[in-house]
Amino acid sequence: AAGLPLGVDDKVTLALDDAEAFPKEGNLRGATMRTEMGTYHIRPFGQPCIEGFFGGSFARELEDAGDGAIAAHSIDEIAGFLGNDIRRKLKPLYESRWAHDPFARGSYSHALPGHAGDRAILAAPVDGRLFFAGEATSPSFFTTAHGARDSGERAAREMLAALRNP
Ligand SMILES: Cc1cc2nc3c(=O)[nH]c(=O)nc-3n(C[C@H](O)[C@H](O)[C@H](O)COP(=O)(O)OP(=O)(O)OC[C@H]3O[C@@H](n4cnc5c(N)ncnc54)[C@H](O)[C@@H]3O)c2cc1C
């Protein structure tokens, strides 16, 4: 597990007034030469909102800056792209702070350099009594919901096999 620590990914949702003036399923990103940036999904599923996505050390930095920092940064960055008039159309609805959530303490796993093989070790049952599931144990679909789901099925099969052949 030490070779597969949790990284940080966060999302923010901003309500968007006058949404019909904006394209459905649009994408907005401005910075190409720095990592201190968000990417923005305009009107996902046609909804009147913009969803911002932040990752890595910058997401952690914004989380550390306190509740509301991700939304404030998003509004500033979007205003930088589209002009200050957009500010009055945007209202923060919700932002995640996964690294600060005491029951999560991060978003999903990443393998440290040279530790990709640790996923198989983490997935292995211990003494036929302890069984591990979760995205971090998935050999090919780590970091995903389907990887997590499939790993649960794999662990359940291992448990049933252990019960049949104690
Ligand atoms: C912003 C973001 C965007 C994402 N986008 C996508 C996407 O587009 N597509 C995709 O496939 N995946 C996406 N993912 C990844 C996906 O959500 C995860 O890979 C998946 O939810 C992991 O499931 P899991 O069951 O392994 O772990 P989790 O869902 O993290 O579940 C672990 C559970 O264990 C609990 N827990 C932790 N410690 C303890 C303890 N000591 N005792 C008891 N319980 C404990 C936690 O509270 C939590 O409920 C995204 C994740 C994030 C954060």
PDB file of C-alpha atoms and ligand atoms in Angstrom:
ATOM      1  CA  ALA A   1       0.000   0.000   0.000  1.00  0.00           C
ATOM      2  CA  ALA A   2       2.918   2.345   0.682  1.00  0.00           C
ATOM      3  CA  GLY A   3       3.906   2.083  -2.985  1.00  0.00           C
ATOM      4  CA  LEU A   4       0.396   3.083  -4.064  1.00  0.00           C
ATOM      5  CA  PRO A   5      -0.454   6.313  -2.212  1.00  0.00           C
ATOM      6  CA  LEU A   6      -3.586   8.351  -2.849  1.00  0.00           C
ATOM      7  CA  GLY A   7      -3.274  11.363  -5.136  1.00  0.00           C
ATOM      8  CA  VAL A   8      -5.662  14.307  -5.329  1.00  0.00           C
ATOM      9  CA  ASP A   9      -8.324  15.103  -7.910  1.00  0.00           C
ATOM     10  CA  ASP A  10     -11.111  17.553  -7.161  1.00  0.00           C
ATOM     11  CA  LYS A  11     -14.194  18.867  -8.876  1.00  0.00           C
ATOM     12  CA  VAL A  12     -16.172  22.077  -8.454  1.00  0.00           C
ATOM     13  CA  THR A  13     -19.625  22.847  -9.813  1.00  0.00           C
ATOM     14  CA  LEU A  14     -20.597  26.436 -10.601  1.00  0.00           C
ATOM     15  CA  ALA A  15     -24.224  27.337 -11.424  1.00  0.00           C
ATOM     16  CA  LEU A  16     -24.383  29.198 -14.745  1.00  0.00           C
ATOM     17  CA  ASP A  17     -27.007  31.927 -15.360  1.00  0.00           C
ATOM     18  CA  ASP A  18     -28.111  32.552 -18.917  1.00  0.00           C
ATOM     19  CA  ALA A  19     -26.868  29.038 -19.759  1.00  0.00           C
ATOM     20  CA  GLU A  20     -28.538  28.943 -23.203  1.00  0.00           C
ATOM     21  CA  ALA A  21     -25.908  31.427 -24.402  1.00  0.00           C
ATOM     22  CA  PHE A  22     -23.200  28.781 -23.838  1.00  0.00           C
ATOM     23  CA  PRO A  23     -22.573  25.576 -25.818  1.00  0.00           C
ATOM     24  CA  LYS A  24     -23.675  22.239 -24.347  1.00  0.00           C
ATOM     25  CA  GLU A  25     -20.785  19.893 -23.538  1.00  0.00           C
ATOM     26  CA  GLY A  26     -18.214  22.621 -24.242  1.00  0.00           C
ATOM     27  CA  ASN A  27     -14.669  22.526 -22.946  1.00  0.00           C
ATOM     28  CA  LEU A  28     -12.534  25.382 -21.770  1.00  0.00           C
ATOM     29  CA  ARG A  29      -8.863  25.332 -20.928  1.00  0.00           C
ATOM     30  CA  GLY A  30      -6.415  28.152 -21.349  1.00  0.00           C
ATOM     31  CA  ALA A  31      -3.042  27.253 -19.907  1.00  0.00           C
ATOM     32  CA  THR A  32      -0.814  24.891 -21.840  1.00  0.00           C
ATOM     33  CA  MET A  33       2.554  25.631 -20.237  1.00  0.00           C
ATOM     34  CA  ARG A  34       1.762  25.356 -16.526  1.00  0.00           C
ATOM     35  CA  THR A  35       0.100  22.824 -14.262  1.00  0.00           C
ATOM     36  CA  GLU A  36      -1.546  25.389 -11.931  1.00  0.00           C
ATOM     37  CA  MET A  37      -4.762  25.327 -13.897  1.00  0.00           C
ATOM     38  CA  GLY A  38      -8.249  23.858 -14.100  1.00  0.00           C
ATOM     39  CA  THR A  39     -10.109  22.352 -17.015  1.00  0.00           C
ATOM     40  CA  TYR A  40     -13.755  23.283 -17.413  1.00  0.00           C
ATOM     41  CA  HIS A  41     -16.703  21.347 -18.782  1.00  0.00           C
ATOM     42  CA  ILE A  42     -19.460  23.731 -19.880  1.00  0.00           C
ATOM     43  CA  ARG A  43     -23.062  22.529 -19.470  1.00  0.00           C
ATOM     44  CA  PRO A  44     -22.341  18.819 -18.862  1.00  0.00           C
ATOM     45  CA  PHE A  45     -25.426  16.821 -19.978  1.00  0.00           C
ATOM     46  CA  GLY A  46     -26.879  20.206 -20.999  1.00  0.00           C
ATOM     47  CA  GLN A  47     -27.212  21.272 -17.329  1.00  0.00           C
ATOM     48  CA  PRO A  48     -26.940  24.992 -16.490  1.00  0.00           C
ATOM     49  CA  CYS A  49     -23.554  24.741 -14.828  1.00  0.00           C
ATOM     50  CA  ILE A  50     -19.807  24.606 -15.398  1.00  0.00           C
ATOM     51  CA  GLU A  51     -17.798  21.796 -13.840  1.00  0.00           C
ATOM     52  CA  GLY A  52     -14.136  22.455 -13.038  1.00  0.00           C
ATOM     53  CA  PHE A  53     -11.548  19.703 -12.621  1.00  0.00           C
ATOM     54  CA  PHE A  54      -8.230  20.030 -10.754  1.00  0.00           C
ATOM     55  CA  GLY A  55      -5.512  17.472 -10.185  1.00  0.00           C
ATOM     56  CA  GLY A  56      -2.219  16.783  -8.478  1.00  0.00           C
ATOM     57  CA  SER A  57      -0.231  19.163  -6.320  1.00  0.00           C
ATOM     58  CA  PHE A  58      -2.237  22.201  -7.466  1.00  0.00           C
ATOM     59  CA  ALA A  59      -5.493  20.564  -6.325  1.00  0.00           C
ATOM     60  CA  ARG A  60      -3.858  19.868  -2.956  1.00  0.00           C
ATOM     61  CA  GLU A  61      -2.672  23.494  -2.737  1.00  0.00           C
ATOM     62  CA  LEU A  62      -6.184  24.807  -3.391  1.00  0.00           C
ATOM     63  CA  GLU A  63      -7.653  22.404  -0.826  1.00  0.00           C
ATOM     64  CA  ASP A  64      -5.112  23.630   1.734  1.00  0.00           C
ATOM     65  CA  ALA A  65      -6.137  27.233   0.997  1.00  0.00           C
ATOM     66  CA  GLY A  66      -9.539  26.469   2.564  1.00  0.00           C
ATOM     67  CA  ASP A  67     -13.169  25.873   1.726  1.00  0.00           C
ATOM     68  CA  GLY A  68     -14.228  27.903  -1.329  1.00  0.00           C
ATOM     69  CA  ALA A  69     -10.718  28.312  -2.752  1.00  0.00           C
ATOM     70  CA  ILE A  70     -11.335  25.952  -5.688  1.00  0.00           C
ATOM     71  CA  ALA A  71     -14.523  27.815  -6.683  1.00  0.00           C
ATOM     72  CA  ALA A  72     -12.836  31.227  -6.277  1.00  0.00           C
ATOM     73  CA  HIS A  73      -9.877  30.152  -8.414  1.00  0.00           C
ATOM     74  CA  SER A  74     -12.218  28.703 -11.062  1.00  0.00           C
ATOM     75  CA  ILE A  75     -14.239  31.917 -11.333  1.00  0.00           C
ATOM     76  CA  ASP A  76     -11.035  33.979 -11.633  1.00  0.00           C
ATOM     77  CA  GLU A  77      -9.624  31.667 -14.304  1.00  0.00           C
ATOM     78  CA  ILE A  78     -12.862  31.544 -16.331  1.00  0.00           C
ATOM     79  CA  ALA A  79     -13.134  35.359 -16.107  1.00  0.00           C
ATOM     80  CA  GLY A  80      -9.567  35.499 -17.448  1.00  0.00           C
ATOM     81  CA  PHE A  81     -10.725  33.525 -20.510  1.00  0.00           C
ATOM     82  CA  LEU A  82     -14.177  35.017 -21.111  1.00  0.00           C
ATOM     83  CA  GLY A  83     -14.054  38.466 -19.495  1.00  0.00           C
ATOM     84  CA  ASN A  84     -15.224  39.839 -16.159  1.00  0.00           C
ATOM     85  CA  ASP A  85     -18.931  39.941 -17.127  1.00  0.00           C
ATOM     86  CA  ILE A  86     -19.080  36.177 -16.588  1.00  0.00           C
ATOM     87  CA  ARG A  87     -18.488  36.623 -12.845  1.00  0.00           C
ATOM     88  CA  ARG A  88     -22.088  37.702 -12.167  1.00  0.00           C
ATOM     89  CA  LYS A  89     -23.355  34.588 -14.009  1.00  0.00           C
ATOM     90  CA  LEU A  90     -21.400  32.086 -11.897  1.00  0.00           C
ATOM     91  CA  LYS A  91     -22.364  30.886  -8.425  1.00  0.00           C
ATOM     92  CA  PRO A  92     -20.459  28.181  -6.497  1.00  0.00           C
ATOM     93  CA  LEU A  93     -22.658  25.137  -5.790  1.00  0.00           C
ATOM     94  CA  TYR A  94     -20.248  22.541  -4.435  1.00  0.00           C
ATOM     95  CA  GLU A  95     -16.573  21.637  -4.388  1.00  0.00           C
ATOM     96  CA  SER A  96     -14.915  18.406  -3.296  1.00  0.00           C
ATOM     97  CA  ARG A  97     -11.908  18.409  -0.966  1.00  0.00           C
ATOM     98  CA  TRP A  98     -11.045  14.736  -0.990  1.00  0.00           C
ATOM     99  CA  ALA A  99      -7.634  15.051   0.680  1.00  0.00           C
ATOM    100  CA  HIS A 100      -9.289  16.841   3.622  1.00  0.00           C
ATOM    101  CA  ASP A 101     -12.125  14.329   3.924  1.00  0.00           C
ATOM    102  CA  PRO A 102     -11.177  12.250   6.996  1.00  0.00           C
ATOM    103  CA  PHE A 103     -12.907   9.179   5.516  1.00  0.00           C
ATOM    104  CA  ALA A 104     -11.129   9.431   2.144  1.00  0.00           C
ATOM    105  CA  ARG A 105      -7.830  11.312   2.655  1.00  0.00           C
ATOM    106  CA  GLY A 106      -7.278  11.478  -1.099  1.00  0.00           C
ATOM    107  CA  SER A 107      -8.894  10.704  -4.426  1.00  0.00           C
ATOM    108  CA  TYR A 108      -7.436   7.546  -5.953  1.00  0.00           C
ATOM    109  CA  SER A 109      -4.164   5.645  -6.002  1.00  0.00           C
ATOM    110  CA  HIS A 110      -1.073   6.226  -8.078  1.00  0.00           C
ATOM    111  CA  ALA A 111       1.895   3.881  -8.256  1.00  0.00           C
ATOM    112  CA  LEU A 112       5.195   5.436  -7.241  1.00  0.00           C
ATOM    113  CA  PRO A 113       7.948   4.962  -9.857  1.00  0.00           C
ATOM    114  CA  GLY A 114       8.925   1.295  -9.935  1.00  0.00           C
ATOM    115  CA  HIS A 115       5.867   0.211  -7.891  1.00  0.00           C
ATOM    116  CA  ALA A 116       3.274  -0.700 -10.547  1.00  0.00           C
ATOM    117  CA  GLY A 117       3.723  -4.354  -9.540  1.00  0.00           C
ATOM    118  CA  ASP A 118       2.597  -3.524  -5.995  1.00  0.00           C
ATOM    119  CA  ARG A 119      -1.018  -3.639  -7.185  1.00  0.00           C
ATOM    120  CA  ALA A 120      -0.815  -7.432  -7.611  1.00  0.00           C
ATOM    121  CA  ILE A 121       0.785  -7.796  -4.159  1.00  0.00           C
ATOM    122  CA  LEU A 122      -1.933  -5.649  -2.552  1.00  0.00           C
ATOM    123  CA  ALA A 123      -4.623  -7.702  -4.318  1.00  0.00           C
ATOM    124  CA  ALA A 124      -3.336 -11.046  -3.024  1.00  0.00           C
ATOM    125  CA  PRO A 125      -5.296 -12.736  -0.202  1.00  0.00           C
ATOM    126  CA  VAL A 126      -3.503 -13.205   3.120  1.00  0.00           C
ATOM    127  CA  ASP A 127      -3.689 -16.647   4.767  1.00  0.00           C
ATOM    128  CA  GLY A 128      -6.975 -17.348   2.968  1.00  0.00           C
ATOM    129  CA  ARG A 129      -8.648 -15.042   5.529  1.00  0.00           C
ATOM    130  CA  LEU A 130      -8.058 -11.447   4.393  1.00  0.00           C
ATOM    131  CA  PHE A 131      -9.223 -10.323   0.941  1.00  0.00           C
ATOM    132  CA  PHE A 132      -8.600  -6.963  -0.675  1.00  0.00           C
ATOM    133  CA  ALA A 133     -10.655  -5.083  -3.251  1.00  0.00           C
ATOM    134  CA  GLY A 134     -10.609  -1.490  -4.536  1.00  0.00           C
ATOM    135  CA  GLU A 135      -9.294   0.376  -7.535  1.00  0.00           C
ATOM    136  CA  ALA A 136      -5.713   0.252  -6.205  1.00  0.00           C
ATOM    137  CA  THR A 137      -5.738  -3.544  -6.592  1.00  0.00           C
ATOM    138  CA  SER A 138      -6.848  -3.517 -10.223  1.00  0.00           C
ATOM    139  CA  PRO A 139      -4.029  -4.534 -12.591  1.00  0.00           C
ATOM    140  CA  SER A 140      -5.349  -2.662 -15.652  1.00  0.00           C
ATOM    141  CA  PHE A 141      -8.227  -0.420 -14.548  1.00  0.00           C
ATOM    142  CA  PHE A 142      -6.739   1.228 -11.439  1.00  0.00           C
ATOM    143  CA  THR A 143      -8.061   4.747 -10.716  1.00  0.00           C
ATOM    144  CA  THR A 144     -11.454   3.862 -12.203  1.00  0.00           C
ATOM    145  CA  ALA A 145     -14.952   2.994 -10.974  1.00  0.00           C
ATOM    146  CA  HIS A 146     -15.124  -0.105 -13.188  1.00  0.00           C
ATOM    147  CA  GLY A 147     -11.715  -1.257 -11.886  1.00  0.00           C
ATOM    148  CA  ALA A 148     -13.039  -0.923  -8.321  1.00  0.00           C
ATOM    149  CA  ARG A 149     -16.230  -2.800  -9.183  1.00  0.00           C
ATOM    150  CA  ASP A 150     -14.436  -5.659 -10.957  1.00  0.00           C
ATOM    151  CA  SER A 151     -11.973  -5.995  -8.068  1.00  0.00           C
ATOM    152  CA  GLY A 152     -14.918  -6.503  -5.688  1.00  0.00           C
ATOM    153  CA  GLU A 153     -16.179  -9.340  -7.824  1.00  0.00           C
ATOM    154  CA  ARG A 154     -12.666 -10.837  -7.933  1.00  0.00           C
ATOM    155  CA  ALA A 155     -12.314 -10.644  -4.130  1.00  0.00           C
ATOM    156  CA  ALA A 156     -15.782 -12.171  -3.646  1.00  0.00           C
ATOM    157  CA  ARG A 157     -14.834 -15.084  -5.934  1.00  0.00           C
ATOM    158  CA  GLU A 158     -11.618 -15.595  -3.940  1.00  0.00           C
ATOM    159  CA  MET A 159     -13.617 -15.671  -0.681  1.00  0.00           C
ATOM    160  CA  LEU A 160     -16.104 -18.207  -2.039  1.00  0.00           C
ATOM    161  CA  ALA A 161     -13.236 -20.390  -3.254  1.00  0.00           C
ATOM    162  CA  ALA A 162     -11.595 -20.195   0.196  1.00  0.00           C
ATOM    163  CA  LEU A 163     -14.880 -21.173   1.888  1.00  0.00           C
ATOM    164  CA  ARG A 164     -15.304 -24.156  -0.444  1.00  0.00           C
ATOM    165  CA  ASN A 165     -11.705 -25.304   0.058  1.00  0.00           C
ATOM    166  CA  PRO A 166     -10.790 -24.289   3.625  1.00  0.00           C
TER     167      PRO A 166
HETATM  168  C1  LIG B   1     -12.665  13.869  -8.989  1.00  0.00           C
HETATM  169  C2  LIG B   1     -12.707  12.414  -9.409  1.00  0.00           C
HETATM  170  C3  LIG B   1     -13.099  12.085 -10.688  1.00  0.00           C
HETATM  171  C4  LIG B   1     -13.145  10.750 -11.081  1.00  0.00           C
HETATM  172  N1  LIG B   1     -13.570  10.453 -12.350  1.00  0.00           N
HETATM  173  C5  LIG B   1     -13.688   9.163 -12.727  1.00  0.00           C
HETATM  174  C6  LIG B   1     -14.190   8.829 -14.019  1.00  0.00           C
HETATM  175  O1  LIG B   1     -14.545   9.709 -14.823  1.00  0.00           O
HETATM  176  N2  LIG B   1     -14.287   7.514 -14.347  1.00  0.00           N
HETATM  177  C7  LIG B   1     -13.920   6.512 -13.484  1.00  0.00           C
HETATM  178  O2  LIG B   1     -14.049   5.331 -13.828  1.00  0.00           O
HETATM  179  N3  LIG B   1     -13.443   6.805 -12.252  1.00  0.00           N
HETATM  180  C8  LIG B   1     -13.321   8.097 -11.856  1.00  0.00           C
HETATM  181  N4  LIG B   1     -12.850   8.400 -10.606  1.00  0.00           N
HETATM  182  C9  LIG B   1     -12.290   7.304  -9.774  1.00  0.00           C
HETATM  183  C10 LIG B   1     -13.307   6.468  -9.049  1.00  0.00           C
HETATM  184  O3  LIG B   1     -14.236   7.328  -8.396  1.00  0.00           O
HETATM  185  C11 LIG B   1     -12.527   5.624  -8.011  1.00  0.00           C
HETATM  186  O4  LIG B   1     -11.498   4.895  -8.650  1.00  0.00           O
HETATM  187  C12 LIG B   1     -13.444   4.636  -7.309  1.00  0.00           C
HETATM  188  O5  LIG B   1     -14.506   5.305  -6.653  1.00  0.00           O
HETATM  189  C13 LIG B   1     -12.630   3.854  -6.284  1.00  0.00           C
HETATM  190  O6  LIG B   1     -13.490   2.959  -5.609  1.00  0.00           O
HETATM  191  P1  LIG B   1     -12.947   2.121  -4.396  1.00  0.00           P
HETATM  192  O7  LIG B   1     -14.101   1.306  -3.915  1.00  0.00           O
HETATM  193  O8  LIG B   1     -11.661   1.459  -4.745  1.00  0.00           O
HETATM  194  O9  LIG B   1     -12.538   3.224  -3.306  1.00  0.00           O
HETATM  195  P2  LIG B   1     -13.428   4.361  -2.629  1.00  0.00           P
HETATM  196  O10 LIG B   1     -14.635   4.696  -3.458  1.00  0.00           O
HETATM  197  O11 LIG B   1     -12.442   5.431  -2.271  1.00  0.00           O
HETATM  198  O12 LIG B   1     -13.968   3.627  -1.325  1.00  0.00           O
HETATM  199  C14 LIG B   1     -13.145   3.396  -0.194  1.00  0.00           C
HETATM  200  C15 LIG B   1     -14.055   3.477   1.022  1.00  0.00           C
HETATM  201  O13 LIG B   1     -13.322   3.043   2.179  1.00  0.00           O
HETATM  202  C16 LIG B   1     -13.656   3.882   3.258  1.00  0.00           C
HETATM  203  N5  LIG B   1     -12.565   3.807   4.251  1.00  0.00           N
HETATM  204  C17 LIG B   1     -11.310   4.317   4.159  1.00  0.00           C
HETATM  205  N6  LIG B   1     -10.605   4.009   5.255  1.00  0.00           N
HETATM  206  C18 LIG B   1     -11.418   3.266   6.042  1.00  0.00           C
HETATM  207  C19 LIG B   1     -11.249   2.645   7.303  1.00  0.00           C
HETATM  208  N7  LIG B   1     -10.101   2.700   7.970  1.00  0.00           N
HETATM  209  N8  LIG B   1     -12.299   1.954   7.805  1.00  0.00           N
HETATM  210  C20 LIG B   1     -13.468   1.868   7.117  1.00  0.00           C
HETATM  211  N9  LIG B   1     -13.672   2.444   5.920  1.00  0.00           N
HETATM  212  C21 LIG B   1     -12.664   3.137   5.396  1.00  0.00           C
HETATM  213  C22 LIG B   1     -13.797   5.256   2.616  1.00  0.00           C
HETATM  214  O14 LIG B   1     -14.586   6.121   3.410  1.00  0.00           O
HETATM  215  C23 LIG B   1     -14.528   4.905   1.310  1.00  0.00           C
HETATM  216  O15 LIG B   1     -15.923   4.893   1.433  1.00  0.00           O
HETATM  217  C24 LIG B   1     -12.803   9.723 -10.176  1.00  0.00           C
HETATM  218  C25 LIG B   1     -12.418  10.057  -8.870  1.00  0.00           C
HETATM  219  C26 LIG B   1     -12.367  11.388  -8.492  1.00  0.00           C
HETATM  220  C27 LIG B   1     -11.960  11.707  -7.076  1.00  0.00           C
END
